[in-house]
XYZ file of C-alpha atoms in Angstrom:
482
model
C 52.121 -90.450 239.431
C 54.126 -88.226 237.443
C 58.008 -88.291 236.952
C 58.352 -84.623 237.375
C 57.133 -82.568 240.170
C 54.655 -80.585 237.866
C 51.856 -80.323 240.026
C 51.913 -77.076 242.335
C 50.081 -76.472 245.617
C 49.859 -72.988 246.810
C 48.508 -72.010 250.521
C 48.849 -68.408 251.436
C 50.306 -67.938 254.774
C 48.081 -66.945 257.631
C 45.847 -65.623 254.970
C 43.216 -63.317 256.992
C 45.552 -62.186 259.733
C 48.162 -61.451 257.365
C 45.670 -59.395 255.423
C 44.841 -57.279 258.085
C 48.518 -56.843 259.321
C 49.074 -55.458 255.917
C 46.107 -53.337 256.005
C 46.851 -51.996 259.496
C 50.644 -50.929 260.004
C 50.424 -50.580 263.481
C 49.922 -54.562 263.972
C 52.534 -55.702 261.616
C 55.025 -57.992 263.836
C 52.105 -58.282 266.467
C 50.012 -61.125 267.308
C 46.530 -60.801 265.370
C 43.852 -63.243 265.788
C 40.690 -63.050 263.445
C 37.206 -64.640 264.154
C 34.090 -64.422 266.210
C 34.294 -62.072 269.088
C 31.268 -63.369 270.759
C 31.125 -65.447 273.844
C 30.920 -68.590 271.481
C 33.223 -67.461 268.654
C 36.110 -69.288 267.361
C 39.249 -68.453 265.870
C 39.410 -68.380 261.867
C 43.183 -67.308 261.586
C 45.995 -66.485 263.757
C 48.845 -64.528 262.799
C 52.191 -66.427 263.160
C 53.113 -64.301 266.084
C 50.044 -65.246 268.033
C 50.414 -69.094 266.976
C 53.556 -68.917 269.317
C 51.269 -68.635 272.089
C 49.465 -71.642 271.299
C 46.547 -69.956 269.501
C 45.521 -71.652 266.273
C 42.581 -72.202 263.847
C 39.065 -73.549 265.097
C 40.198 -72.762 268.897
C 37.123 -71.336 271.054
C 37.953 -67.658 271.292
C 37.786 -67.604 275.019
C 40.893 -70.150 275.549
C 42.703 -67.842 272.583
C 42.362 -64.809 274.878
C 43.654 -66.812 277.987
C 46.433 -67.828 275.676
C 47.553 -64.582 274.334
C 45.577 -61.638 276.182
C 47.564 -59.044 274.484
C 46.802 -60.015 270.884
C 44.699 -57.761 268.440
C 41.247 -59.585 268.194
C 39.473 -58.593 264.993
C 36.114 -59.618 263.241
C 36.791 -60.688 259.891
C 36.080 -58.775 256.470
C 35.501 -61.481 254.039
C 34.627 -59.297 251.190
C 38.370 -57.848 251.249
C 39.588 -61.451 251.910
C 38.029 -62.423 248.660
C 39.138 -59.539 246.395
C 42.591 -60.350 247.105
C 41.781 -63.943 246.580
C 40.770 -63.014 243.167
C 44.202 -61.573 242.542
C 45.764 -64.882 243.482
C 43.651 -66.892 241.663
C 44.367 -64.697 238.565
C 47.813 -65.400 238.802
C 47.489 -68.969 238.852
C 45.353 -68.882 235.823
C 48.223 -67.005 233.946
C 50.227 -70.421 234.912
C 47.810 -72.710 233.609
C 44.057 -73.661 232.421
C 43.940 -76.171 235.172
C 43.582 -74.521 238.441
C 41.570 -76.340 241.296
C 40.651 -73.673 244.230
C 40.131 -75.441 247.552
C 39.288 -72.375 249.416
C 39.790 -68.661 249.526
C 43.593 -69.076 249.897
C 44.323 -72.417 248.525
C 44.840 -74.404 245.289
C 46.108 -76.806 243.064
C 47.743 -76.039 239.578
C 48.780 -78.039 237.078
C 52.094 -76.782 235.482
C 52.369 -79.180 232.669
C 48.696 -78.322 231.313
C 50.126 -74.580 231.145
C 53.175 -75.800 229.223
C 55.254 -73.748 231.989
C 57.228 -76.754 233.536
C 58.215 -80.233 232.260
C 61.120 -80.938 234.615
C 62.374 -80.175 238.251
C 63.981 -76.930 237.011
C 61.038 -75.571 235.053
C 58.595 -76.309 238.390
C 60.942 -74.670 240.611
C 61.213 -71.473 238.481
C 57.371 -71.368 238.127
C 56.919 -71.899 241.808
C 59.587 -68.786 242.651
C 58.078 -66.474 240.146
C 54.649 -67.191 241.652
C 55.836 -66.361 245.014
C 57.161 -63.072 243.767
C 54.396 -62.061 241.546
C 52.078 -62.732 244.553
C 54.215 -60.739 246.764
C 54.116 -57.817 244.379
C 50.745 -57.775 243.625
C 49.109 -58.731 246.987
C 51.879 -57.250 249.596
C 51.294 -60.757 251.124
C 53.261 -64.301 251.226
C 52.581 -67.717 249.909
C 54.172 -71.046 250.255
C 54.507 -73.436 247.380
C 54.753 -77.349 247.120
C 55.606 -78.982 244.058
C 55.390 -82.922 243.381
C 54.394 -85.162 241.219
C 51.019 -85.711 242.817
C 48.325 -83.601 244.628
C 48.952 -85.305 248.154
C 52.520 -84.756 247.916
C 52.482 -81.053 246.911
C 50.063 -80.178 249.680
C 52.602 -82.089 252.165
C 55.621 -79.905 250.442
C 53.621 -76.558 250.754
C 53.269 -77.449 254.819
C 56.994 -78.121 254.973
C 57.605 -74.721 252.925
C 55.772 -72.623 255.515
C 55.766 -69.723 255.707
C 56.890 -68.142 252.783
C 58.910 -70.809 251.301
C 58.922 -73.353 248.436
C 59.695 -77.058 249.153
C 59.913 -79.529 246.439
C 59.748 -83.290 246.385
C 61.352 -85.225 243.746
C 59.492 -88.339 242.379
C 60.952 -91.467 243.421
C 61.431 -90.188 246.994
C 57.919 -90.437 247.971
C 58.297 -93.245 250.260
C 61.291 -92.260 252.258
C 59.649 -89.237 253.007
C 56.241 -90.256 254.158
C 57.375 -93.562 256.131
C 58.134 -91.767 259.353
C 55.481 -89.231 259.298
C 52.254 -89.425 261.446
C 49.386 -91.130 259.770
C 47.443 -88.049 260.205
C 49.599 -86.546 257.254
C 47.391 -88.368 254.590
C 43.902 -87.138 253.245
C 41.083 -88.884 254.619
C 42.791 -89.613 258.107
C 40.999 -87.136 260.528
C 41.122 -87.734 264.403
C 38.573 -90.455 264.410
C 40.427 -92.677 261.870
C 43.680 -91.815 263.437
C 42.382 -92.866 266.719
C 41.197 -96.229 265.347
C 44.460 -96.763 263.511
C 46.734 -95.901 266.835
C 44.494 -98.683 268.504
C 45.395 -100.925 265.893
C 49.107 -100.523 266.306
C 49.632 -97.885 263.239
C 50.684 -94.512 264.089
C 53.107 -93.762 261.616
C 52.564 -93.892 257.300
C 55.350 -96.849 257.371
C 52.999 -98.806 259.812
C 50.336 -98.617 257.114
C 52.383 -99.776 254.136
C 53.875 -102.714 256.312
C 50.306 -103.714 257.268
C 48.965 -104.529 253.983
C 46.267 -103.517 251.876
C 43.948 -106.487 253.314
C 44.345 -105.173 256.787
C 43.530 -101.826 256.140
C 40.617 -102.868 254.300
C 39.408 -104.759 257.167
C 39.446 -102.181 259.645
C 38.454 -99.152 257.305
C 36.389 -100.515 254.515
C 36.944 -101.413 251.000
C 37.060 -97.872 249.642
C 38.821 -95.930 252.429
C 41.271 -98.951 253.070
C 42.169 -99.523 249.882
C 42.922 -95.564 249.148
C 44.801 -95.406 252.266
C 47.033 -98.229 251.466
C 47.895 -96.531 247.991
C 48.702 -93.286 249.455
C 50.832 -94.636 252.163
C 53.065 -96.214 249.554
C 53.102 -92.607 247.841
C 50.616 -93.381 245.234
C 48.138 -90.524 243.907
C 46.898 -90.208 240.714
C 44.025 -87.777 241.408
C 44.055 -85.077 238.505
C 43.737 -81.422 239.117
C 40.270 -80.506 238.514
C 39.697 -77.022 237.027
C 35.796 -77.224 237.603
C 33.456 -79.470 239.482
C 29.909 -80.138 239.049
C 27.845 -78.230 241.485
C 25.485 -80.279 243.539
C 24.039 -77.019 245.654
C 24.437 -73.632 245.967
C 23.937 -72.215 249.441
C 24.933 -69.118 251.566
C 25.134 -68.655 255.581
C 25.930 -66.323 258.057
C 27.014 -66.789 261.578
C 26.079 -64.016 264.002
C 28.117 -62.466 266.584
C 25.223 -62.050 268.841
C 22.251 -64.337 268.861
C 19.000 -63.321 266.849
C 15.924 -63.483 268.893
C 13.599 -60.654 267.185
C 11.304 -62.975 264.665
C 11.015 -60.370 262.285
C 14.589 -59.824 262.017
C 15.430 -63.518 261.676
C 12.794 -63.557 258.839
C 14.520 -60.585 257.305
C 17.908 -62.097 257.428
C 16.342 -65.403 255.762
C 14.970 -63.205 253.025
C 18.806 -61.449 252.310
C 20.029 -65.012 252.347
C 17.726 -65.908 249.770
C 18.734 -63.118 247.608
C 22.267 -64.061 247.969
C 21.345 -67.576 247.147
C 19.533 -66.648 244.157
C 22.440 -64.409 242.749
C 24.815 -67.118 243.005
C 22.278 -69.932 241.656
C 22.118 -67.397 238.428
C 25.628 -66.784 238.119
C 26.266 -70.549 238.185
C 23.834 -70.747 235.327
C 21.426 -73.262 237.236
C 18.434 -73.442 238.512
C 16.757 -75.991 241.490
C 13.920 -77.927 242.904
C 14.812 -78.378 246.649
C 14.975 -74.917 249.057
C 16.975 -76.029 252.193
C 16.876 -73.763 255.347
C 19.559 -74.362 257.963
C 19.055 -73.015 261.552
C 21.752 -73.367 264.232
C 20.100 -72.226 267.496
C 21.803 -70.823 270.936
C 22.733 -74.437 272.454
C 24.334 -75.174 268.894
C 21.754 -77.893 267.866
C 21.388 -77.425 264.056
C 18.030 -78.063 261.985
C 17.442 -78.352 258.558
C 14.588 -78.226 256.595
C 13.970 -78.341 252.900
C 11.031 -78.192 250.478
C 10.923 -79.601 246.870
C 8.950 -77.313 244.279
C 7.138 -78.861 241.382
C 10.127 -77.798 239.140
C 13.355 -76.161 238.868
C 13.420 -72.499 239.433
C 15.673 -69.419 239.778
C 13.122 -66.922 240.686
C 13.802 -65.129 243.825
C 10.214 -64.779 244.909
C 9.736 -68.541 244.929
C 12.920 -69.236 246.943
C 12.179 -66.341 249.231
C 8.838 -67.609 250.051
C 9.758 -71.140 250.385
C 12.618 -70.424 252.739
C 10.176 -68.315 254.712
C 7.600 -71.218 254.960
C 10.404 -73.765 256.208
C 11.206 -70.919 259.002
C 7.783 -71.021 260.427
C 8.437 -74.582 261.379
C 11.104 -74.041 263.343
C 11.339 -72.860 267.162
C 13.861 -69.882 267.498
C 12.598 -68.755 270.716
C 15.840 -69.519 272.483
C 17.894 -67.519 269.810
C 19.770 -68.050 266.655
C 23.495 -68.109 265.681
C 23.545 -69.153 262.197
C 21.295 -69.024 259.434
C 21.665 -70.551 255.935
C 19.751 -70.801 252.566
C 20.294 -73.211 249.804
C 19.103 -74.928 246.508
C 19.682 -78.248 245.605
C 18.457 -80.621 242.875
C 20.093 -78.187 240.187
C 19.055 -78.345 236.684
C 19.982 -76.337 233.328
C 16.281 -74.979 232.978
C 13.481 -73.499 235.074
C 9.830 -74.220 235.744
C 7.301 -72.185 233.828
C 4.731 -71.978 236.656
C 6.465 -69.954 239.083
C 3.390 -68.984 240.732
C 2.311 -72.418 241.314
C 5.131 -73.370 242.936
C 5.209 -70.332 245.159
C 2.165 -71.373 247.069
C 2.113 -74.280 249.279
C 0.041 -77.260 247.465
C -2.722 -77.314 250.244
C -3.276 -73.545 250.412
C -3.744 -73.463 246.390
C -6.229 -76.665 246.649
C -8.342 -75.142 249.339
C -8.689 -71.722 247.143
C -9.321 -73.663 244.359
C -12.288 -75.586 245.822
C -14.121 -72.163 246.484
C -12.519 -70.902 250.174
C -13.431 -67.707 251.186
C -10.692 -65.462 250.616
C -9.377 -63.748 253.665
C -10.115 -60.020 254.151
C -6.732 -58.081 253.956
C -6.016 -56.205 257.127
C -4.146 -52.875 257.023
C -1.272 -53.137 259.344
C -0.668 -50.211 261.907
C 2.466 -48.550 261.039
C 4.668 -48.397 264.154
C 6.984 -45.541 265.021
C 10.433 -46.135 263.710
C 13.032 -46.864 266.489
C 16.566 -45.419 265.927
C 19.205 -47.990 264.697
C 21.997 -48.309 267.062
C 25.420 -48.221 265.386
C 27.618 -51.055 265.878
C 31.171 -50.581 265.199
C 32.926 -54.271 264.534
C 36.696 -54.268 265.856
C 39.097 -54.265 262.491
C 36.445 -52.995 260.324
C 37.174 -49.936 258.032
C 35.589 -46.440 258.965
C 36.017 -42.821 257.477
C 36.195 -39.952 259.413
C 35.116 -36.562 257.767
C 38.204 -34.975 259.273
C 41.054 -37.432 260.017
C 40.185 -39.782 257.068
C 40.632 -43.677 256.723
C 40.922 -45.760 259.628
C 39.746 -48.803 261.483
C 37.868 -49.783 264.626
C 40.092 -50.816 267.438
C 37.143 -51.341 270.011
C 33.856 -49.980 270.891
C 31.450 -49.739 274.159
C 29.558 -47.686 276.707
C 28.619 -45.575 273.866
C 32.309 -44.835 272.475
C 34.394 -46.043 269.552
C 37.989 -46.011 269.424
C 39.372 -45.510 265.668
C 43.272 -45.718 264.643
C 43.911 -43.438 261.385
C 46.043 -45.467 259.014
C 46.356 -47.070 255.822
C 48.319 -49.762 254.134
C 51.743 -48.492 253.706
C 51.554 -45.690 255.849
C 53.392 -45.264 259.431
C 51.206 -46.598 262.405
C 48.544 -43.750 263.073
C 47.078 -42.171 266.002
C 44.423 -43.111 267.876
C 41.039 -41.123 268.582
C 37.765 -41.821 270.273
C 34.488 -40.681 269.398
C 30.670 -41.100 270.500
C 29.365 -44.000 268.393
C 26.858 -41.857 266.684
C 29.069 -39.234 265.699
C 27.685 -37.821 262.732
C 31.446 -37.068 261.098
C 32.351 -40.932 261.487
C 31.055 -43.408 259.216
C 31.859 -47.290 257.984
C 34.624 -47.133 255.232
C 35.816 -49.138 252.487
C 38.700 -51.617 252.235
C 41.784 -49.893 250.811
C 44.043 -51.743 248.223
C 47.150 -53.158 250.022
C 49.467 -52.485 247.098
C 48.839 -49.170 244.912
C 50.487 -50.677 241.841
C 50.148 -54.197 241.236
C 52.160 -56.354 239.023
C 51.288 -56.135 235.379
C 48.403 -58.533 234.254
C 47.115 -58.754 237.926
C 43.657 -57.847 238.878
C 44.021 -54.612 241.182
C 42.161 -55.261 244.625
C 38.519 -53.478 244.262
C 37.500 -51.495 247.377
C 34.477 -53.759 248.713
C 31.363 -51.993 249.777
C 30.913 -51.987 253.565
C 30.071 -55.079 255.144
C 27.138 -55.731 257.462
C 27.930 -55.018 260.725
C 29.851 -51.821 259.945
C 27.872 -48.841 261.396
C 24.995 -50.899 261.121
C 23.413 -54.513 262.504
C 25.989 -56.824 263.881
C 27.729 -58.648 260.897
C 28.881 -62.547 260.621
C 31.075 -63.690 262.979
C 34.156 -65.797 261.810
C 34.516 -69.570 262.169
C 34.691 -72.889 260.284
C 30.740 -72.575 259.652
C 30.768 -68.780 258.572
C 32.191 -69.485 254.755
C 29.224 -69.303 252.089
C 29.661 -72.682 251.247
C 27.356 -75.858 250.685
C 24.881 -76.121 253.517
């Protein structure tokens, strides 16, 4: 525990929704909900205007529509959000070498390690300067919490929302925490909270008064002891700039269930390519290939195959993922696919061709099995690709310029033509196959960011804009570990 509030926690305000409001002038000040728009979609982020109607993250989209029928419902643009996140993380890196990102819009910063703050006044000044720089660079707001520990800094940033700064002076922790719900402490979710409630503990002061032995009896040694320390305001976890990766993976949730086996195989191959790109960027290789499939009924299957040695070869990972797919029944439809590599190492296996073949097939061929006669596939006539326009995604018209999709259906697509910083634009409707309309690129929210900040690159058109349906948002739509 520190004697000065030099641990900073930043949490961007309603990040996805706020980014969409900034990019689309006609949505500013109006309820906006970002998430999967299909029948099983969930809310990724709701603007503060939408939250007044009771809409919140992880809520089923159908329920959100009932609560806020007049809100704007948009499909997420993750490449765009990542580009803004990179700007924010760069600003945090200017404060300290110790930055611990928790997600695209949230991070801890050790201000002492950056030698920018050693007391209350310095910490507050650094926090206010950071908020101003984020606004000038991205056009978005973030809330800052400052305290002597990570737990309290995060609690402070929650108190500061939206668009504020809260500082908890070291020494006031127990007084602050005492009357709050046990759910405010890290590690206390719905199940643990209910377990504690049945034991008569609903506030943090109840936990502190119960004592460590009682919490250990209820929750086990590790969890009980940790919770007791936090209930007394003690948290000495350091800000960690880098964590050792245990696996590398990517996954996508689809707005419409996939039924075509060829399409599913193609998506698995695409995910394998993205996974290998991330694996190589991390400087690792891996031995175990993992396939994750979430089916139409929300049942989730995981299949894995361990290779003879670690690899970062695309062909090996792609073929292994394809073999794993063959063992999964997808006839009812697939809503999520993921490919990952675990068992990471810093070297690769030389015998890549041996790994790319299943062991049984290789042994059989070595024993003199008659090779199969290759069959020349008969080419099928190409079918026209139906253009899909996802609500919220960027488009560009040869005459009207940049805009975004308000909605589509019955062979028509409605577009509002406006840009960040412009006045609310006009709405026009086109045929979905209008040759003058094409997928566009996200425009920067701020044309002239503050010096030292990273400009927002214009990400390429994401999947689902003018092509196949792209990933739907939700808690499982982010490319994290499987």
